[in-house]
Amino acid sequence: MHTWPGAAYPLGATWDGWGTNFALFSEAAERVDLCLFDEAGQESRIELTEADGFVWHGYLPAIGPGQRYGYRVHGPYDPRRGARCSPAKLLLDPYGKAVEGDVTWSEALFDYQWADPRRPNTVNSARFMPKNVVVNPFFDWGNDRPPHTPYHETVIYEAHVRGLTLRHPDIPLHQRGTYAGLAHPAVIEHLKRIGVTAVELLPVHQFVAEQAMVQRGLTNYWGYNTIGFLAPHNRYCSAGQRGEQVGEFKTMVKALHTAGIEVILDVVYNHTAEGDGRGPTLSFRGIDNHAYYRLDDANPWRYIDYTGCGNSLNVRHPHSLQLIMDSLRYWILEMHVDGFRFDLASALARELHDVDRLSTFFDLVQQDPVVSQVKLIAEPWDVGEGGYQVGNFPPLWTEWNGKYRDTVRDFWRGQPATLPEFASRLTGSSDLYETSGRRPVASINFVTCHDGFTLADLVSYNGKHNEANGEENRDGTDDNRSWNCGVEGPAEDPEVNELRARQQRNFLVTLFLSQGIPMLLSGDEIGRTQGGNNNAYCQDNEISWVDWSRAAGERDLLAFTQKLARLRRRHPVFRRRRFFRGAYGAAGDGGADIAWLTPAGDEMTEGDWRASYAKSVAVFLNGSAITEPDPRGDRVTDRKFLLLFNAGAEPILFAIPEALGGAGGSATDWEIVLDTQTPRGDPQDAIGFLPKTKVEVADHAIVVLRSRS
């Protein structure tokens, strides 16, 4: 086949309407073969003789979308020195935009012999490997525009493409579990109903199920095992795997944007699916092991592992950093996504060993005119020493606030001495973010996420029940901070079930009415359960899938969630862009924007905060004292609110002081708008404004009051 020289940029396979340019970076290579596969699976090899700046390239006229390909890299093989080139192994393109097929586990995928790891394995791996596919980049986006939802108005819904849609009765069978299923009007209508403004999708980059997992009859369900940073995962496409996944993903984004919903991707740039030194050779390892991975300088056969997954991407190397940045820009510019949640983000900030806020990765993101303008969310920890970095990311970033999760769980399970930190988390975690110049929206607040218990399980299990994972219940965290309300697992006692339902409502109210950005785990609004499994990473089955039939049995919980979403959306006092100032003395018009009161109606003293037994507090939010203007510079005003929290085991009578009235200190008429003691949160007394002086709050309950003006 006649080959033109082509160009070294862009990397990957790029079809221009006439032919395709192929470009692959490898500083280790002595020769690179482009491998093309026909419909029968027969391989043709074309040597790429052009190399500029260690990028091997060539242009093939008439090669277009649908063409399957891979690479073979010839070069040094000496694992003891970190050299792992093996031309017997077909390699995926790091810049490949689509992948057809799955890995079929075989010894042929490994560059060493299992019987004697010191000897190279020269068996051809091609028939066990998926193949890259040349894609058509052209797509009719029409009038698509990113919603650009401000952070303070954002409500995130963490979801799994397959798990959310696979059992939805209104989605056509062939679209369930796919991008098309997520774009179905029934799903979008549900998201809109509960106030969702952004879906945060578990990994959709092409990923691989680990060999050990497959041997146990399981799979990598969550997808945190990436092998293609520019390719949408092929199993989530209803139309095919020869590039159709790219168009279907774009169609999904376009439909969600039309509904005003942003798309945020959970991305895994900290490691790849090739694992440690005993792992398979699928792509990066065989292309340029030194460039793509963190190797131990003293023993280059060893991979430095900050992720717990066998390897760490080498963010000290310019081409690894280029891959990350090119991938991010591709998903923004070509796929129109609106942001990213970075898995184990601390690992990306390790240039030498310690996590560094001034690392090259942060500099590149800060300076990039495209990436810096979308939502950037860090999972601010990894498994390495010093990896827990909640509150320490640069100002451009928001963070999954793990301290919010832990504190809120502790408060509602009745742990002593949690009230002061609960107050901080409720008001936006200023102790974590204010000193670095960030605002309350730096905090992504969550009570549950994919990693751990669902909301229903959080109130039903004291311990994990992960036997189905095949690891003798050793996997998953033991630090659940959960409370089963007296019975482990399903209960027949109506009082236990009523308490559990109330606790779920308490968590939801706390989440939606906290300052910061709420993130809801998919299915929590309809009582999804995983049967106590807190690590369902390998469960692509009923354990993990959202059971939409529960929506009928959990109408009250769903209606309660809708009510909460409306309350947050209508009242800017719950969506502050700046931290509360606070003040001592009477709180009224022009006074303090927040006040903390004891159940007796007195302002909280230092002794009250320090009391280890304190499990109840009243929070006054003054809608007349909001300091930040609206987008047009006008003053923002809202009603006054009283949030009455009782995490104790007995009902409490809260007194409402007259000082919470208007500027003259006169009494204010209050309306109970929410009471978590009731299934839908409706108040138990007559709806309407009354000059209330005392309100009873049940055990383990919240009452929300709103002023007349």
XYZ file of C-alpha atoms in Angstrom, residues 194-696:
503
model
C -35.521 15.933 40.895
C -33.674 19.126 39.995
C -30.548 17.629 38.436
C -28.434 20.107 36.460
C -25.444 17.828 35.752
C -24.897 14.097 35.404
C -21.502 12.867 36.566
C -20.866 9.632 34.693
C -18.681 6.868 36.067
C -15.795 6.170 33.650
C -16.755 6.051 29.979
C -13.191 5.980 28.652
C -12.458 2.598 27.090
C -11.554 0.241 29.932
C -10.578 -3.381 30.511
C -11.805 -5.983 33.010
C -8.850 -7.421 34.930
C -7.881 -11.050 34.331
C -8.310 -12.088 37.977
C -11.796 -10.594 38.031
C -12.854 -12.374 34.837
C -11.549 -15.660 36.228
C -13.897 -15.222 39.203
C -16.824 -14.835 36.813
C -17.045 -11.098 37.484
C -16.093 -7.973 35.577
C -14.902 -4.411 36.097
C -18.298 -2.748 36.375
C -17.246 0.709 37.552
C -14.652 1.102 34.792
C -11.679 2.524 36.723
C -9.209 0.636 34.523
C -8.668 2.787 31.444
C -6.852 1.706 28.278
C -8.062 4.472 25.911
C -8.250 8.076 27.079
C -9.968 9.402 23.935
C -12.315 6.492 23.192
C -15.880 6.188 24.559
C -16.376 2.718 26.024
C -17.708 0.463 23.273
C -20.044 -1.699 25.406
C -22.210 1.338 26.161
C -23.176 1.788 22.503
C -26.406 0.398 21.047
C -25.449 0.948 17.400
C -22.123 -0.903 17.036
C -18.413 -0.650 17.802
C -16.905 0.489 14.497
C -16.990 4.147 15.457
C -20.731 4.328 16.097
C -19.991 4.816 19.807
C -18.581 8.267 19.055
C -21.737 9.464 17.304
C -24.030 7.929 19.912
C -22.112 9.588 22.742
C -22.366 12.959 20.996
C -26.093 12.449 20.455
C -26.482 11.759 24.183
C -24.638 14.948 25.113
C -26.722 16.960 22.663
C -29.991 15.617 24.131
C -28.923 16.339 27.703
C -27.800 19.850 26.755
C -31.172 20.503 25.147
C -32.709 19.671 28.526
C -30.278 22.025 30.286
C -28.278 19.189 31.841
C -24.485 19.227 31.804
C -22.290 16.147 31.310
C -19.347 15.611 33.654
C -17.009 12.655 33.124
C -15.277 10.706 35.866
C -11.782 10.347 34.363
C -8.947 8.052 35.402
C -5.622 9.560 34.350
C -3.716 8.296 37.389
C -3.079 4.747 36.093
C -3.865 2.418 33.197
C -5.193 -1.114 32.726
C -1.727 -2.611 32.202
C -1.166 -3.070 35.934
C 2.204 -3.710 37.539
C 5.302 -5.362 36.071
C 3.466 -8.679 35.822
C 0.590 -7.174 33.857
C -0.280 -7.520 30.164
C 1.242 -5.486 27.345
C -1.740 -3.791 25.734
C -0.531 -0.306 24.793
C 1.618 2.152 26.773
C 4.041 -0.420 28.198
C 5.050 -1.684 24.773
C 5.155 1.793 23.198
C 7.380 3.614 25.689
C 7.432 2.234 29.218
C 9.719 4.942 30.618
C 7.660 7.809 29.209
C 4.231 6.656 30.312
C 4.852 5.101 33.738
C 6.490 6.056 37.025
C 9.350 3.587 37.395
C 11.514 3.097 40.447
C 14.806 4.858 39.637
C 16.791 2.271 41.618
C 14.897 -0.719 40.194
C 13.289 0.227 36.859
C 11.492 -3.108 36.604
C 9.325 -1.884 39.511
C 6.349 0.418 39.002
C 5.705 3.135 41.583
C 2.104 2.739 42.650
C 0.202 5.631 44.253
C -3.139 4.268 43.088
C -3.397 0.722 44.416
C -3.854 -0.459 40.830
C -0.287 -1.507 40.010
C 1.080 1.571 38.254
C 0.988 5.363 38.147
C 1.025 7.471 35.000
C 4.265 9.425 34.694
C 3.071 13.018 35.052
C 6.721 14.120 35.088
C 7.094 13.290 31.383
C 5.969 15.910 28.829
C 4.321 13.379 26.504
C 2.267 11.828 29.305
C 1.132 15.293 30.309
C 0.410 16.075 26.663
C -1.754 12.950 26.440
C -3.794 14.029 29.463
C -4.278 17.586 28.195
C -5.026 16.479 24.617
C -7.589 14.026 25.978
C -9.297 16.683 28.093
C -9.448 19.134 25.194
C -10.798 16.434 22.870
C -13.697 15.627 25.198
C -14.513 19.325 25.559
C -14.107 20.496 21.968
C -15.160 17.398 20.026
C -17.519 15.643 22.464
C -18.910 18.815 24.112
C -18.657 17.601 27.721
C -18.912 20.191 30.471
C -16.431 19.054 33.079
C -14.424 16.302 34.707
C -14.123 14.568 38.041
C -10.511 13.387 38.418
C -10.182 10.005 40.102
C -7.416 9.894 42.738
C -6.400 13.394 41.677
C -3.608 13.595 44.257
C -1.621 11.121 42.156
C -1.557 13.638 39.297
C 0.087 16.202 41.570
C 3.054 14.021 42.532
C 6.100 15.184 40.591
C 8.722 13.712 42.896
C 6.943 12.067 45.798
C 4.848 14.565 47.737
C 1.615 16.026 46.448
C 2.485 19.496 45.105
C -0.119 22.257 44.614
C 2.360 23.883 42.222
C 2.881 20.790 40.083
C 3.182 21.012 36.289
C -0.220 19.383 35.861
C -1.978 22.144 37.800
C -0.001 24.785 35.889
C -1.054 23.313 32.554
C -4.713 23.186 33.541
C -4.623 26.736 34.916
C -3.104 28.129 31.721
C -5.131 26.145 29.218
C -7.790 28.391 27.621
C -10.129 25.430 27.051
C -9.711 23.114 30.044
C -9.629 25.914 32.611
C -13.140 27.005 31.605
C -15.056 23.818 32.445
C -16.012 22.276 35.775
C -12.983 20.628 37.404
C -13.644 18.321 40.341
C -10.882 16.567 42.264
C -11.133 13.378 44.231
C -8.542 14.863 46.593
C -6.756 11.739 47.720
C -4.795 8.691 46.559
C -3.414 5.663 48.412
C 0.147 6.985 48.759
C 1.681 8.593 51.820
C 0.329 12.124 52.287
C -2.292 11.541 49.634
C -5.314 12.824 51.594
C -5.532 16.427 50.399
C -9.100 17.573 51.063
C -9.048 21.382 51.060
C -5.591 21.666 49.519
C -6.265 21.889 45.784
C -5.688 25.165 43.889
C -8.426 27.825 43.612
C -9.634 26.750 40.145
C -10.729 23.370 41.499
C -13.712 22.027 43.366
C -13.359 18.915 45.502
C -15.280 15.875 46.606
C -15.548 16.808 50.282
C -14.915 13.540 52.089
C -15.024 15.375 55.411
C -18.577 16.474 54.645
C -19.630 12.854 54.085
C -17.973 11.610 57.277
C -19.249 14.419 59.498
C -22.848 14.292 58.311
C -22.917 10.535 58.739
C -21.474 10.831 62.238
C -24.008 13.491 63.253
C -27.048 11.504 62.164
C -25.840 8.260 63.712
C -25.527 10.071 67.029
C -21.784 10.284 67.490
C -20.865 12.639 70.358
C -18.996 15.924 69.873
C -19.811 16.257 66.165
C -21.923 19.423 66.335
C -19.161 22.012 65.678
C -17.872 20.261 62.572
C -21.429 19.553 61.408
C -22.050 23.295 61.531
C -18.965 23.945 59.423
C -19.943 21.369 56.797
C -23.518 22.680 56.644
C -22.283 26.190 55.892
C -19.816 25.358 53.113
C -16.659 24.188 54.969
C -15.017 27.594 55.258
C -12.336 25.991 57.443
C -11.183 24.041 54.377
C -11.595 26.537 51.552
C -11.815 30.176 52.653
C -8.123 30.771 53.387
C -7.166 29.757 49.823
C -9.559 32.278 48.298
C -12.195 29.737 47.369
C -15.943 29.956 47.898
C -18.542 27.521 49.287
C -18.919 25.973 45.826
C -15.422 24.510 46.180
C -17.153 21.834 48.251
C -18.892 19.007 46.402
C -21.122 17.767 49.216
C -22.149 14.133 49.237
C -23.413 11.589 51.730
C -23.177 8.585 49.410
C -21.395 7.858 46.138
C -20.660 4.826 43.974
C -17.877 3.790 46.365
C -19.680 2.674 49.512
C -23.216 2.154 50.749
C -26.259 3.515 48.969
C -28.461 5.802 51.056
C -30.918 2.983 51.840
C -28.050 0.713 52.904
C -26.443 3.458 54.992
C -29.432 3.325 57.335
C -29.870 -0.471 57.142
C -26.421 -1.983 57.718
C -23.731 -1.515 60.334
C -21.205 -3.616 58.416
C -20.354 -4.438 54.816
C -21.716 -7.555 53.117
C -19.430 -8.052 50.133
C -19.424 -11.848 49.915
C -20.613 -11.739 46.293
C -17.296 -10.103 45.330
C -15.448 -13.376 45.945
C -12.894 -11.901 48.348
C -14.306 -13.365 51.576
C -15.682 -9.959 52.565
C -12.164 -8.556 52.973
C -12.585 -5.873 50.315
C -14.290 -2.531 50.852
C -13.923 -0.146 53.751
C -14.840 -0.978 57.342
C -15.219 2.720 58.139
C -18.824 3.045 56.975
C -20.072 5.381 59.731
C -23.485 3.849 59.215
C -26.315 2.912 61.591
C -28.781 0.114 60.907
C -31.441 1.581 63.246
C -31.409 -1.552 65.384
C -31.640 -4.411 62.858
C -29.014 -5.565 60.368
C -30.431 -5.718 56.863
C -34.113 -5.979 55.863
C -36.465 -5.497 58.816
C -40.087 -6.432 59.465
C -40.525 -4.060 62.392
C -42.563 -1.027 61.173
C -40.876 1.260 63.701
C -37.411 0.334 62.411
C -38.481 0.896 58.811
C -40.091 4.228 59.672
C -36.902 5.352 61.430
C -34.831 4.310 58.425
C -37.098 6.265 56.082
C -36.818 9.307 58.368
C -33.045 9.036 58.428
C -32.932 8.962 54.632
C -35.004 12.135 54.560
C -32.676 13.708 57.152
C -29.653 13.006 54.984
C -31.364 14.412 51.898
C -32.442 17.620 53.651
C -28.957 18.121 55.052
C -27.452 17.567 51.606
C -29.781 19.845 49.625
C -29.827 22.684 52.164
C -26.071 22.771 52.824
C -23.979 25.498 51.232
C -21.870 24.119 48.388
C -22.777 21.769 45.553
C -24.979 18.757 46.369
C -24.218 15.442 44.690
C -26.889 12.739 44.745
C -26.072 9.087 44.045
C -28.295 7.633 41.330
C -31.181 5.634 42.728
C -30.997 7.092 46.235
C -34.175 9.026 45.489
C -36.051 5.720 45.035
C -34.383 3.710 47.806
C -31.867 1.735 45.725
C -30.128 -1.006 47.713
C -27.037 -3.115 47.066
C -27.886 -5.531 49.870
C -25.161 -4.104 52.082
C -22.401 -4.393 49.462
C -20.197 -1.319 49.905
C -17.753 -2.156 47.100
C -19.830 -3.251 44.117
C -17.035 -2.465 41.626
C -17.290 -5.930 40.060
C -21.053 -6.454 40.133
C -22.566 -5.895 36.683
C -25.898 -7.333 37.795
C -28.970 -6.632 39.941
C -26.740 -5.709 42.892
C -25.633 -2.535 41.119
C -28.315 -1.750 38.556
C -31.001 0.773 39.444
C -34.247 -1.117 40.012
C -36.834 1.271 38.611
C -39.685 -0.868 39.927
C -38.804 0.531 43.363
C -39.996 3.942 42.200
C -43.591 2.783 42.636
C -42.958 1.628 46.203
C -40.921 4.712 47.086
C -43.245 7.399 45.736
C -43.012 9.301 48.996
C -39.206 9.396 48.930
C -39.210 10.481 45.291
C -41.811 13.178 45.990
C -39.773 14.307 49.008
C -36.648 14.641 46.844
C -38.588 16.670 44.284
C -39.852 18.959 47.033
C -36.332 19.470 48.345
C -35.009 20.271 44.873
C -37.725 22.908 44.404
C -36.997 24.429 47.808
C -33.294 24.773 47.014
C -33.934 26.111 43.518
C -36.414 28.769 44.657
C -34.422 30.118 47.586
C -30.983 31.661 47.058
C -30.275 31.583 50.794
C -29.385 27.903 50.299
C -27.157 28.713 47.324
C -24.823 31.363 48.694
C -21.800 32.260 46.577
C -19.938 33.650 49.575
C -19.355 32.335 53.056
C -21.551 33.531 55.906
C -20.156 36.414 57.914
C -21.966 35.630 61.180
C -22.331 38.029 64.100
C -23.276 38.094 67.743
C -26.489 39.647 68.966
C -29.972 39.798 67.518
C -30.304 38.692 63.923
C -32.683 40.672 61.784
C -32.853 42.786 58.639
C -29.432 44.225 58.028
C -28.057 42.108 60.890
C -26.356 38.752 60.970
C -26.773 36.517 57.960
C -26.689 33.405 60.168
C -27.282 32.595 63.828
C -26.902 29.378 65.816
C -29.386 28.767 68.594
C -29.937 26.190 71.313
C -33.330 24.477 71.535
C -34.148 27.012 74.263
C -33.743 29.817 71.708
C -30.517 31.216 73.131
C -27.486 31.954 71.022
C -25.004 29.088 71.172
C -22.133 29.666 73.588
C -18.698 28.123 73.502
C -19.836 25.726 76.205
C -22.846 24.688 74.134
C -20.606 23.881 71.170
C -18.220 21.876 73.335
C -20.904 19.782 75.013
C -20.249 16.260 73.774
C -23.871 15.270 74.309
C -25.271 18.085 72.127
C -27.164 16.617 69.192
C -29.665 19.382 68.484
C -29.314 22.888 67.078
C -31.365 25.592 65.367
C -29.900 27.480 62.418
C -31.299 30.875 61.426
C -30.613 31.935 57.822
C -31.338 35.571 57.063
C -32.399 36.017 53.449
C -32.301 39.783 53.924
C -28.562 39.733 54.603
C -27.247 38.062 51.451
C -24.142 40.026 50.477
C -23.496 38.825 46.934
C -25.393 40.406 43.999
C -27.165 38.613 41.165
C -25.553 38.352 37.675
C -26.779 41.882 36.813
C -25.389 43.400 39.993
C -28.743 43.750 41.753
C -29.305 42.884 45.374
C -30.442 39.340 46.174
C -33.048 38.932 48.901
C -34.890 35.917 50.201
C -37.115 34.782 53.039
C -35.781 33.997 56.486
C -35.437 30.323 57.363
C -35.091 28.323 60.549
C -33.615 24.839 60.306
C -34.268 22.777 63.427
C -32.020 19.713 63.671
C -32.585 16.955 66.228
C -30.264 13.963 65.963
C -31.165 12.811 69.471
C -33.301 9.860 70.506
C -36.057 11.985 72.109
C -38.361 14.700 70.751
C -37.289 18.272 71.543
C -39.311 21.454 71.883
C -37.533 24.337 70.126
C -38.273 27.887 71.252
C -38.285 30.630 68.607
C -37.088 33.979 69.972
C -38.896 37.152 68.895
C -35.530 38.688 68.002
C -35.618 36.709 64.759
C -38.255 39.107 63.427
C -37.916 42.263 61.368
C -35.703 45.291 61.823
C -37.792 46.450 64.755
C -37.486 43.131 66.538
C -41.193 42.323 66.196
C -42.387 38.741 66.042
C -42.336 36.992 62.687
C -45.013 34.617 61.438
C -43.487 31.293 60.491
C -44.655 28.519 58.212
C -43.446 24.922 58.540
C -42.478 23.952 54.997
C -40.736 20.647 55.713
C -40.871 18.033 58.468
C -38.860 14.855 57.986
C -41.065 13.000 60.466
C -43.700 12.682 57.731
C -43.186 10.549 54.583
C -43.400 13.448 52.118
C -42.019 16.032 54.520
C -45.357 17.815 54.834
C -45.928 19.632 58.135
C -48.157 17.872 60.653
C -50.002 21.024 61.681
C -52.083 23.286 59.466
C -50.220 24.810 56.556
C -50.040 28.585 56.814
C -48.229 31.386 58.590
C -48.616 31.418 62.357
C -46.915 33.490 65.077
C -45.072 30.439 66.350
C -43.083 30.603 69.550
C -42.364 26.883 69.999
C -42.041 23.954 67.603
C -41.708 20.292 68.533
